[in-house]
Structures are given as structure tokens and as C-alpha cells.
């Protein structure tokens, strides 16, 4: 195949590869959101957009880099690629699990990437993952046919790994490796890689400690969201005020909280009705913590007044509904 024939075929099939890239991206993101309950807008630190190789890059890889391809067009498997950038190394496994569990494609580790990582360990972070996924069955998406076996490269890395790769991939390893500058730079890069791994370890430890410290509040929030839907008949909206309120009354979030709330809401059925009536007009009454506010105001109104972390005006209707004085 000549260079001209190669590019002609690429131009014909480019829409197919773009469609396959979009399909894979959408499938991974949908699964992350629906099965793992992740907010894609915050979980992925950089928007994932299919990247199609330009003509010169393809020709260089196919004919001018000593790759010894027998059929370069079929053997080059990163003609379209996706990059999933997450915060920490622990998040990489979440994306990997989705990629490896899909029924829409066959996956394998990217052989070119694995070979490069072995030969240039300073450039490639060990924990990052590169896959090639190939369509199991032919697809027809909006009139564009994607044949079975169409490949797409997936890169999964952390934000720090991404920054490191962006710096080193094109800027450093294209230098003459025998120059003193290159050797000095490689030593610096090695130190930066060690620092990145250390920082990631620290961040993971911090998150683990915070998860354990906030376990009581998180468990209480789960209970209140469930009971809110049961007794109010609507789905509560969760914002940062829940953290403030639950932290302020952490001592009240015992293991019997579910029983306390269930008994209270069953006895005072009007509470659920009052919350539902105010749901559309008052932001406060769309929060799960409103259940805790009613429970505590009914038994410890003075305690609530003294420790309430927000403005008392927000829960004045709670005091009124329960016949308690807010001042």
C-alpha cells in the first residue's frame, strides 16, 4: 500500500472511526454514571473527546518509524483514541473495570504502549492504563457503519500523570539521548515521577481518613434520603448544607436514628405533608436534613437554637409546625 492509498482509505473510513470513538466514550461514561453512581462532570477531570490521528502522524507511524508493519493500516490501532483523566490512581480501576466488563467490544492492553513503557520507564507512569477495544459486532449509528473489529485506543491516567506525560512525551524524549542536557533532564524527570507517586499516595491516605471520619454523617444521610422519599413522596436534593447540619449534630446521629425518625414521622404524619407542600417553593425543605430538624426541634428546641449552623430563619416554619417558639 502506498502513502497515497493509505490516506485515501483513511479519509473514506474516518467517519466510521469518529463514530466508534464517540460510541465507546458514551458507553464508558454511561456505565460509570449508572452502575457506579459517579457524576461524570466531576469524576473526569478533562472532557473526553475522541482524538483522530492527522494524516502526517499516521504516515509517519506507518512508513517512517521502523515499526516493521506487515499491514500498517490494520496494525495501527490508535487511529482514534480516547483519554479518561481522573483524580487519583484508585479511580483508574473504576474506569478499567467498566472497559473490561463491557459486552460491546473485545479489549486488550495496548502492545505499543506496553513496549514503550518497558523501554522508557521514566516517561510512562506504571499505574496508567492503555487499552485497545475492538467492536465485537458491526454497528450502524445514524447511518454510519462501524465494522466488527474496528479499534479504538483508550488511555486512563490521573491528572498528575497526564501533566507528566504531556511534558515528557514530546518535549524530552525526542532529544538526543547521549547529550548531557538529556541525561540531566531524565534525572529530573525521574525525581518528578517519584514525587507524583508520593503525592498520589498522600492524597489517597487523606481521602481514606476523611471517609472514615465522615462515616457517621454519610450513613445518616443515606437513611434520611430514603425516609424522605418514603414519607414525603419526593426525591430529596442534596447540597453542602447537609454536611454542615449533620456535622453540627453529629452526637445525635446514633445507630437508632432510623428507628427514631420512622417512629416520629409515623406519629406526626403531618410533617411529611408540610415538607411536600413547601417542596417547590422553599429550598430548605428539599434537603434531607429537614427530617432531622423536625425530630430535634420536637424534643430539644433549645439545643437546636444554640447549635444551628445556618440561619434560624430557615427553620422557623419547623418550629411553627411543631408549636415551638423560635426565640
JSON list of C-alpha atoms in Angstrom, two decimals, residues 62-258:
[
{"chain": "A", "resi": 62, "resn": "UNK", "atom": "CA", "xyz": [3.04, 3.64, 9.19]},
{"chain": "A", "resi": 63, "resn": "UNK", "atom": "CA", "xyz": [6.03, 4.21, 6.92]},
{"chain": "A", "resi": 64, "resn": "UNK", "atom": "CA", "xyz": [8.83, 6.09, 8.66]},
{"chain": "A", "resi": 65, "resn": "UNK", "atom": "CA", "xyz": [9.36, 4.86, 12.25]},
{"chain": "A", "resi": 66, "resn": "UNK", "atom": "CA", "xyz": [10.84, 1.39, 11.72]},
{"chain": "A", "resi": 67, "resn": "UNK", "atom": "CA", "xyz": [7.72, -0.31, 13.08]},
{"chain": "A", "resi": 68, "resn": "UNK", "atom": "CA", "xyz": [8.01, -3.14, 10.55]},
{"chain": "A", "resi": 69, "resn": "UNK", "atom": "CA", "xyz": [4.29, -3.42, 10.00]},
{"chain": "A", "resi": 70, "resn": "UNK", "atom": "CA", "xyz": [3.13, -6.08, 7.54]},
{"chain": "A", "resi": 71, "resn": "UNK", "atom": "CA", "xyz": [-0.17, -4.26, 7.05]},
{"chain": "A", "resi": 72, "resn": "UNK", "atom": "CA", "xyz": [0.23, -0.82, 8.64]},
{"chain": "A", "resi": 73, "resn": "UNK", "atom": "CA", "xyz": [-3.34, 0.28, 8.10]},
{"chain": "A", "resi": 74, "resn": "UNK", "atom": "CA", "xyz": [-4.79, -2.64, 10.03]},
{"chain": "A", "resi": 75, "resn": "UNK", "atom": "CA", "xyz": [-1.99, -2.90, 12.59]},
{"chain": "A", "resi": 76, "resn": "UNK", "atom": "CA", "xyz": [-2.12, 0.75, 13.68]},
{"chain": "A", "resi": 77, "resn": "UNK", "atom": "CA", "xyz": [-4.79, 0.60, 16.36]},
{"chain": "A", "resi": 78, "resn": "UNK", "atom": "CA", "xyz": [-4.78, 4.16, 17.67]},
{"chain": "A", "resi": 79, "resn": "UNK", "atom": "CA", "xyz": [-6.24, 5.89, 14.61]},
{"chain": "A", "resi": 80, "resn": "UNK", "atom": "CA", "xyz": [-8.90, 7.10, 17.04]},
{"chain": "A", "resi": 81, "resn": "UNK", "atom": "CA", "xyz": [-8.22, 7.45, 20.74]},
{"chain": "A", "resi": 82, "resn": "UNK", "atom": "CA", "xyz": [-9.90, 8.44, 23.98]},
{"chain": "A", "resi": 83, "resn": "UNK", "atom": "CA", "xyz": [-8.31, 9.77, 27.14]},
{"chain": "A", "resi": 84, "resn": "UNK", "atom": "CA", "xyz": [-10.02, 9.39, 30.51]},
{"chain": "A", "resi": 85, "resn": "UNK", "atom": "CA", "xyz": [-8.31, 11.60, 33.10]},
{"chain": "A", "resi": 86, "resn": "UNK", "atom": "CA", "xyz": [-9.23, 11.01, 36.75]},
{"chain": "A", "resi": 87, "resn": "UNK", "atom": "CA", "xyz": [-8.01, 12.42, 40.06]},
{"chain": "A", "resi": 88, "resn": "UNK", "atom": "CA", "xyz": [-6.26, 9.53, 41.80]},
{"chain": "A", "resi": 89, "resn": "UNK", "atom": "CA", "xyz": [-4.82, 6.12, 40.90]},
{"chain": "A", "resi": 90, "resn": "UNK", "atom": "CA", "xyz": [-7.68, 4.41, 42.73]},
{"chain": "A", "resi": 91, "resn": "UNK", "atom": "CA", "xyz": [-10.07, 5.96, 40.22]},
{"chain": "A", "resi": 92, "resn": "UNK", "atom": "CA", "xyz": [-8.22, 4.32, 37.32]},
{"chain": "A", "resi": 93, "resn": "UNK", "atom": "CA", "xyz": [-9.50, 0.90, 38.39]},
{"chain": "A", "resi": 94, "resn": "UNK", "atom": "CA", "xyz": [-13.10, 2.16, 38.23]},
{"chain": "A", "resi": 95, "resn": "UNK", "atom": "CA", "xyz": [-12.72, 3.06, 34.56]},
{"chain": "A", "resi": 96, "resn": "UNK", "atom": "CA", "xyz": [-10.74, -0.11, 33.86]},
{"chain": "A", "resi": 97, "resn": "UNK", "atom": "CA", "xyz": [-13.50, -2.20, 35.38]},
{"chain": "A", "resi": 98, "resn": "UNK", "atom": "CA", "xyz": [-16.05, -0.66, 33.03]},
{"chain": "A", "resi": 99, "resn": "UNK", "atom": "CA", "xyz": [-13.79, -1.12, 29.99]},
{"chain": "A", "resi": 100, "resn": "UNK", "atom": "CA", "xyz": [-13.05, -4.75, 30.80]},
{"chain": "A", "resi": 101, "resn": "UNK", "atom": "CA", "xyz": [-16.66, -5.55, 31.65]},
{"chain": "A", "resi": 102, "resn": "UNK", "atom": "CA", "xyz": [-18.34, -4.25, 28.50]},
{"chain": "A", "resi": 103, "resn": "UNK", "atom": "CA", "xyz": [-20.10, -6.62, 26.13]},
{"chain": "A", "resi": 104, "resn": "UNK", "atom": "CA", "xyz": [-19.77, -4.21, 23.20]},
{"chain": "A", "resi": 105, "resn": "UNK", "atom": "CA", "xyz": [-16.09, -4.81, 22.49]},
{"chain": "A", "resi": 106, "resn": "UNK", "atom": "CA", "xyz": [-13.11, -7.08, 22.96]},
{"chain": "A", "resi": 107, "resn": "UNK", "atom": "CA", "xyz": [-10.29, -5.42, 24.89]},
{"chain": "A", "resi": 108, "resn": "UNK", "atom": "CA", "xyz": [-6.55, -5.90, 25.16]},
{"chain": "A", "resi": 109, "resn": "UNK", "atom": "CA", "xyz": [-3.68, -3.92, 26.60]},
{"chain": "A", "resi": 110, "resn": "UNK", "atom": "CA", "xyz": [-2.08, -1.64, 24.02]},
{"chain": "A", "resi": 111, "resn": "UNK", "atom": "CA", "xyz": [1.02, -3.54, 22.86]},
{"chain": "A", "resi": 112, "resn": "UNK", "atom": "CA", "xyz": [2.80, -0.43, 21.59]},
{"chain": "A", "resi": 113, "resn": "UNK", "atom": "CA", "xyz": [2.29, 1.34, 24.91]},
{"chain": "A", "resi": 114, "resn": "UNK", "atom": "CA", "xyz": [3.45, -1.65, 26.95]},
{"chain": "A", "resi": 115, "resn": "UNK", "atom": "CA", "xyz": [6.58, -1.92, 24.81]},
{"chain": "A", "resi": 116, "resn": "UNK", "atom": "CA", "xyz": [7.30, 1.80, 25.15]},
{"chain": "A", "resi": 117, "resn": "UNK", "atom": "CA", "xyz": [6.82, 1.63, 28.91]},
{"chain": "A", "resi": 118, "resn": "UNK", "atom": "CA", "xyz": [9.35, -1.18, 29.18]},
{"chain": "A", "resi": 119, "resn": "UNK", "atom": "CA", "xyz": [11.92, 0.68, 27.10]},
{"chain": "A", "resi": 120, "resn": "UNK", "atom": "CA", "xyz": [11.33, 4.16, 28.59]},
{"chain": "A", "resi": 121, "resn": "UNK", "atom": "CA", "xyz": [10.13, 3.72, 32.19]},
{"chain": "A", "resi": 122, "resn": "UNK", "atom": "CA", "xyz": [10.77, 7.37, 33.07]},
{"chain": "A", "resi": 123, "resn": "UNK", "atom": "CA", "xyz": [8.20, 8.57, 30.57]},
{"chain": "A", "resi": 124, "resn": "UNK", "atom": "CA", "xyz": [5.28, 6.29, 31.33]},
{"chain": "A", "resi": 125, "resn": "UNK", "atom": "CA", "xyz": [3.59, 6.09, 34.71]},
{"chain": "A", "resi": 126, "resn": "UNK", "atom": "CA", "xyz": [3.27, 2.48, 35.84]},
{"chain": "A", "resi": 127, "resn": "UNK", "atom": "CA", "xyz": [-0.30, 2.83, 37.15]},
{"chain": "A", "resi": 128, "resn": "UNK", "atom": "CA", "xyz": [-1.76, 4.35, 33.98]},
{"chain": "A", "resi": 129, "resn": "UNK", "atom": "CA", "xyz": [-3.64, 2.00, 31.67]},
{"chain": "A", "resi": 130, "resn": "UNK", "atom": "CA", "xyz": [-3.79, 1.86, 27.87]},
{"chain": "A", "resi": 131, "resn": "UNK", "atom": "CA", "xyz": [-6.28, -0.38, 26.13]},
{"chain": "A", "resi": 132, "resn": "UNK", "atom": "CA", "xyz": [-7.32, -1.17, 22.60]},
{"chain": "A", "resi": 133, "resn": "UNK", "atom": "CA", "xyz": [-11.02, -2.01, 22.30]},
{"chain": "A", "resi": 134, "resn": "UNK", "atom": "CA", "xyz": [-12.40, -3.56, 19.11]},
{"chain": "A", "resi": 135, "resn": "UNK", "atom": "CA", "xyz": [-16.06, -3.67, 18.16]},
{"chain": "A", "resi": 136, "resn": "UNK", "atom": "CA", "xyz": [-17.49, -7.15, 18.70]},
{"chain": "A", "resi": 137, "resn": "UNK", "atom": "CA", "xyz": [-20.30, -6.69, 16.22]},
{"chain": "A", "resi": 138, "resn": "UNK", "atom": "CA", "xyz": [-20.88, -4.30, 13.37]},
{"chain": "A", "resi": 139, "resn": "UNK", "atom": "CA", "xyz": [-22.79, -1.14, 14.31]},
{"chain": "A", "resi": 140, "resn": "UNK", "atom": "CA", "xyz": [-24.94, 1.27, 12.37]},
{"chain": "A", "resi": 141, "resn": "UNK", "atom": "CA", "xyz": [-25.08, 4.62, 14.14]},
{"chain": "A", "resi": 142, "resn": "UNK", "atom": "CA", "xyz": [-27.04, 7.36, 12.39]},
{"chain": "A", "resi": 143, "resn": "UNK", "atom": "CA", "xyz": [-26.35, 5.71, 9.05]},
{"chain": "A", "resi": 144, "resn": "UNK", "atom": "CA", "xyz": [-22.60, 5.28, 9.63]},
{"chain": "A", "resi": 145, "resn": "UNK", "atom": "CA", "xyz": [-21.44, 1.66, 9.61]},
{"chain": "A", "resi": 146, "resn": "UNK", "atom": "CA", "xyz": [-18.78, 0.58, 12.11]},
{"chain": "A", "resi": 147, "resn": "UNK", "atom": "CA", "xyz": [-17.45, -2.87, 11.08]},
{"chain": "A", "resi": 148, "resn": "UNK", "atom": "CA", "xyz": [-16.66, -5.54, 13.66]},
{"chain": "A", "resi": 149, "resn": "UNK", "atom": "CA", "xyz": [-13.02, -5.31, 14.70]},
{"chain": "A", "resi": 150, "resn": "UNK", "atom": "CA", "xyz": [-12.76, -1.52, 14.40]},
{"chain": "A", "resi": 151, "resn": "UNK", "atom": "CA", "xyz": [-10.19, -0.44, 17.04]},
{"chain": "A", "resi": 152, "resn": "UNK", "atom": "CA", "xyz": [-10.09, 2.48, 19.45]},
{"chain": "A", "resi": 153, "resn": "UNK", "atom": "CA", "xyz": [-7.27, 3.24, 21.86]},
{"chain": "A", "resi": 154, "resn": "UNK", "atom": "CA", "xyz": [-8.18, 4.15, 25.46]},
{"chain": "A", "resi": 155, "resn": "UNK", "atom": "CA", "xyz": [-5.82, 5.92, 27.86]},
{"chain": "A", "resi": 156, "resn": "UNK", "atom": "CA", "xyz": [-6.69, 6.06, 31.56]},
{"chain": "A", "resi": 157, "resn": "UNK", "atom": "CA", "xyz": [-4.48, 8.19, 33.77]},
{"chain": "A", "resi": 158, "resn": "UNK", "atom": "CA", "xyz": [-4.55, 10.56, 36.72]},
{"chain": "A", "resi": 159, "resn": "UNK", "atom": "CA", "xyz": [-4.37, 14.31, 36.39]},
{"chain": "A", "resi": 160, "resn": "UNK", "atom": "CA", "xyz": [-0.79, 14.31, 37.69]},
{"chain": "A", "resi": 161, "resn": "UNK", "atom": "CA", "xyz": [0.20, 11.51, 35.31]},
{"chain": "A", "resi": 162, "resn": "UNK", "atom": "CA", "xyz": [-1.42, 13.44, 32.47]},
{"chain": "A", "resi": 163, "resn": "UNK", "atom": "CA", "xyz": [0.61, 16.56, 33.26]},
{"chain": "A", "resi": 164, "resn": "UNK", "atom": "CA", "xyz": [3.79, 14.48, 33.46]},
{"chain": "A", "resi": 165, "resn": "UNK", "atom": "CA", "xyz": [3.07, 12.74, 30.16]},
{"chain": "A", "resi": 166, "resn": "UNK", "atom": "CA", "xyz": [2.22, 15.96, 28.35]},
{"chain": "A", "resi": 167, "resn": "UNK", "atom": "CA", "xyz": [5.57, 17.41, 29.42]},
{"chain": "A", "resi": 168, "resn": "UNK", "atom": "CA", "xyz": [7.77, 14.41, 28.73]},
{"chain": "A", "resi": 169, "resn": "UNK", "atom": "CA", "xyz": [6.26, 12.66, 25.72]},
{"chain": "A", "resi": 170, "resn": "UNK", "atom": "CA", "xyz": [7.08, 15.18, 23.01]},
{"chain": "A", "resi": 171, "resn": "UNK", "atom": "CA", "xyz": [9.47, 17.59, 24.73]},
{"chain": "A", "resi": 172, "resn": "UNK", "atom": "CA", "xyz": [12.02, 15.33, 26.36]},
{"chain": "A", "resi": 173, "resn": "UNK", "atom": "CA", "xyz": [12.33, 12.00, 24.60]},
{"chain": "A", "resi": 174, "resn": "UNK", "atom": "CA", "xyz": [12.85, 13.49, 21.16]},
{"chain": "A", "resi": 175, "resn": "UNK", "atom": "CA", "xyz": [16.19, 14.87, 22.31]},
{"chain": "A", "resi": 176, "resn": "UNK", "atom": "CA", "xyz": [19.47, 13.15, 21.52]},
{"chain": "A", "resi": 177, "resn": "UNK", "atom": "CA", "xyz": [19.71, 10.71, 24.44]},
{"chain": "A", "resi": 178, "resn": "UNK", "atom": "CA", "xyz": [23.50, 10.96, 24.53]},
{"chain": "A", "resi": 179, "resn": "UNK", "atom": "CA", "xyz": [23.66, 14.68, 25.28]},
{"chain": "A", "resi": 180, "resn": "UNK", "atom": "CA", "xyz": [24.42, 15.91, 28.79]},
{"chain": "A", "resi": 181, "resn": "UNK", "atom": "CA", "xyz": [21.24, 18.01, 28.74]},
{"chain": "A", "resi": 182, "resn": "UNK", "atom": "CA", "xyz": [19.10, 14.94, 28.09]},
{"chain": "A", "resi": 183, "resn": "UNK", "atom": "CA", "xyz": [20.76, 12.98, 30.90]},
{"chain": "A", "resi": 184, "resn": "UNK", "atom": "CA", "xyz": [20.21, 15.85, 33.32]},
{"chain": "A", "resi": 185, "resn": "UNK", "atom": "CA", "xyz": [16.60, 16.21, 32.24]},
{"chain": "A", "resi": 186, "resn": "UNK", "atom": "CA", "xyz": [16.00, 12.47, 32.63]},
{"chain": "A", "resi": 187, "resn": "UNK", "atom": "CA", "xyz": [17.27, 12.62, 36.20]},
{"chain": "A", "resi": 188, "resn": "UNK", "atom": "CA", "xyz": [14.87, 15.47, 36.93]},
{"chain": "A", "resi": 189, "resn": "UNK", "atom": "CA", "xyz": [12.02, 13.59, 35.28]},
{"chain": "A", "resi": 190, "resn": "UNK", "atom": "CA", "xyz": [12.76, 10.53, 37.40]},
{"chain": "A", "resi": 191, "resn": "UNK", "atom": "CA", "xyz": [12.51, 12.68, 40.54]},
{"chain": "A", "resi": 192, "resn": "UNK", "atom": "CA", "xyz": [9.24, 14.19, 39.34]},
{"chain": "A", "resi": 193, "resn": "UNK", "atom": "CA", "xyz": [7.79, 10.72, 38.74]},
{"chain": "A", "resi": 194, "resn": "UNK", "atom": "CA", "xyz": [8.69, 9.70, 42.28]},
{"chain": "A", "resi": 195, "resn": "UNK", "atom": "CA", "xyz": [7.12, 12.91, 43.60]},
{"chain": "A", "resi": 196, "resn": "UNK", "atom": "CA", "xyz": [3.92, 12.30, 41.62]},
{"chain": "A", "resi": 197, "resn": "UNK", "atom": "CA", "xyz": [3.59, 8.81, 43.07]},
{"chain": "A", "resi": 198, "resn": "UNK", "atom": "CA", "xyz": [4.24, 10.10, 46.59]},
{"chain": "A", "resi": 199, "resn": "UNK", "atom": "CA", "xyz": [1.68, 12.90, 46.24]},
{"chain": "A", "resi": 200, "resn": "UNK", "atom": "CA", "xyz": [-0.90, 10.43, 44.95]},
{"chain": "A", "resi": 201, "resn": "UNK", "atom": "CA", "xyz": [-0.25, 8.16, 47.95]},
{"chain": "A", "resi": 202, "resn": "UNK", "atom": "CA", "xyz": [-0.71, 11.12, 50.31]},
{"chain": "A", "resi": 203, "resn": "UNK", "atom": "CA", "xyz": [-3.96, 12.16, 48.63]},
{"chain": "A", "resi": 204, "resn": "UNK", "atom": "CA", "xyz": [-5.32, 8.61, 48.79]},
{"chain": "A", "resi": 205, "resn": "UNK", "atom": "CA", "xyz": [-4.47, 8.44, 52.51]},
{"chain": "A", "resi": 206, "resn": "UNK", "atom": "CA", "xyz": [-6.18, 11.78, 53.15]},
{"chain": "A", "resi": 207, "resn": "UNK", "atom": "CA", "xyz": [-9.35, 10.64, 51.36]},
{"chain": "A", "resi": 208, "resn": "UNK", "atom": "CA", "xyz": [-9.36, 7.34, 53.26]},
{"chain": "A", "resi": 209, "resn": "UNK", "atom": "CA", "xyz": [-9.03, 9.18, 56.57]},
{"chain": "A", "resi": 210, "resn": "UNK", "atom": "CA", "xyz": [-11.82, 11.59, 55.63]},
{"chain": "A", "resi": 211, "resn": "UNK", "atom": "CA", "xyz": [-14.06, 8.71, 54.55]},
{"chain": "A", "resi": 212, "resn": "UNK", "atom": "CA", "xyz": [-13.63, 7.06, 57.94]},
{"chain": "A", "resi": 213, "resn": "UNK", "atom": "CA", "xyz": [-14.08, 10.33, 59.84]},
{"chain": "A", "resi": 214, "resn": "UNK", "atom": "CA", "xyz": [-17.31, 11.14, 57.97]},
{"chain": "A", "resi": 215, "resn": "UNK", "atom": "CA", "xyz": [-18.79, 7.65, 58.08]},
{"chain": "A", "resi": 216, "resn": "UNK", "atom": "CA", "xyz": [-21.41, 8.59, 60.69]},
{"chain": "A", "resi": 217, "resn": "UNK", "atom": "CA", "xyz": [-22.66, 11.58, 58.69]},
{"chain": "A", "resi": 218, "resn": "UNK", "atom": "CA", "xyz": [-22.69, 9.66, 55.40]},
{"chain": "A", "resi": 219, "resn": "UNK", "atom": "CA", "xyz": [-24.66, 6.78, 56.91]},
{"chain": "A", "resi": 220, "resn": "UNK", "atom": "CA", "xyz": [-27.17, 9.22, 58.43]},
{"chain": "A", "resi": 221, "resn": "UNK", "atom": "CA", "xyz": [-27.59, 10.96, 55.08]},
{"chain": "A", "resi": 222, "resn": "UNK", "atom": "CA", "xyz": [-28.37, 7.65, 53.38]},
{"chain": "A", "resi": 223, "resn": "UNK", "atom": "CA", "xyz": [-31.05, 6.94, 56.00]},
{"chain": "A", "resi": 224, "resn": "UNK", "atom": "CA", "xyz": [-32.61, 10.38, 55.70]},
{"chain": "A", "resi": 225, "resn": "UNK", "atom": "CA", "xyz": [-32.71, 10.33, 51.90]},
{"chain": "A", "resi": 226, "resn": "UNK", "atom": "CA", "xyz": [-34.52, 7.00, 51.99]},
{"chain": "A", "resi": 227, "resn": "UNK", "atom": "CA", "xyz": [-37.02, 8.12, 54.66]},
{"chain": "A", "resi": 228, "resn": "UNK", "atom": "CA", "xyz": [-37.54, 11.44, 52.89]},
{"chain": "A", "resi": 229, "resn": "UNK", "atom": "CA", "xyz": [-38.72, 9.65, 49.77]},
{"chain": "A", "resi": 230, "resn": "UNK", "atom": "CA", "xyz": [-40.84, 7.27, 51.84]},
{"chain": "A", "resi": 231, "resn": "UNK", "atom": "CA", "xyz": [-42.66, 9.87, 53.97]},
{"chain": "A", "resi": 232, "resn": "UNK", "atom": "CA", "xyz": [-42.56, 12.96, 51.74]},
{"chain": "A", "resi": 233, "resn": "UNK", "atom": "CA", "xyz": [-43.11, 11.15, 48.46]},
{"chain": "A", "resi": 234, "resn": "UNK", "atom": "CA", "xyz": [-40.39, 13.06, 46.64]},
{"chain": "A", "resi": 235, "resn": "UNK", "atom": "CA", "xyz": [-36.66, 12.70, 45.98]},
{"chain": "A", "resi": 236, "resn": "UNK", "atom": "CA", "xyz": [-34.59, 14.96, 48.21]},
{"chain": "A", "resi": 237, "resn": "UNK", "atom": "CA", "xyz": [-31.94, 17.27, 46.80]},
{"chain": "A", "resi": 238, "resn": "UNK", "atom": "CA", "xyz": [-28.54, 17.04, 48.49]},
{"chain": "A", "resi": 239, "resn": "UNK", "atom": "CA", "xyz": [-26.23, 20.03, 48.78]},
{"chain": "A", "resi": 240, "resn": "UNK", "atom": "CA", "xyz": [-23.37, 21.08, 51.07]},
{"chain": "A", "resi": 241, "resn": "UNK", "atom": "CA", "xyz": [-25.70, 22.34, 53.81]},
{"chain": "A", "resi": 242, "resn": "UNK", "atom": "CA", "xyz": [-26.31, 18.69, 54.72]},
{"chain": "A", "resi": 243, "resn": "UNK", "atom": "CA", "xyz": [-22.67, 18.35, 55.71]},
{"chain": "A", "resi": 244, "resn": "UNK", "atom": "CA", "xyz": [-22.91, 21.46, 57.91]},
{"chain": "A", "resi": 245, "resn": "UNK", "atom": "CA", "xyz": [-26.09, 20.37, 59.66]},
{"chain": "A", "resi": 246, "resn": "UNK", "atom": "CA", "xyz": [-25.06, 16.76, 60.19]},
{"chain": "A", "resi": 247, "resn": "UNK", "atom": "CA", "xyz": [-21.64, 17.79, 61.50]},
{"chain": "A", "resi": 248, "resn": "UNK", "atom": "CA", "xyz": [-23.24, 20.23, 63.96]},
{"chain": "A", "resi": 249, "resn": "UNK", "atom": "CA", "xyz": [-25.50, 17.49, 65.34]},
{"chain": "A", "resi": 250, "resn": "UNK", "atom": "CA", "xyz": [-23.16, 14.53, 64.96]},
{"chain": "A", "resi": 251, "resn": "UNK", "atom": "CA", "xyz": [-23.81, 13.44, 68.55]},
{"chain": "A", "resi": 252, "resn": "UNK", "atom": "CA", "xyz": [-27.47, 12.90, 67.63]},
{"chain": "A", "resi": 253, "resn": "UNK", "atom": "CA", "xyz": [-26.71, 10.55, 64.72]},
{"chain": "A", "resi": 254, "resn": "UNK", "atom": "CA", "xyz": [-26.71, 7.32, 66.67]},
{"chain": "A", "resi": 255, "resn": "UNK", "atom": "CA", "xyz": [-27.35, 3.81, 65.35]},
{"chain": "A", "resi": 256, "resn": "UNK", "atom": "CA", "xyz": [-31.04, 4.17, 66.28]},
{"chain": "A", "resi": 257, "resn": "UNK", "atom": "CA", "xyz": [-31.56, 7.25, 64.07]},
{"chain": "A", "resi": 258, "resn": "UNK", "atom": "CA", "xyz": [-33.59, 5.31, 61.51]}
]
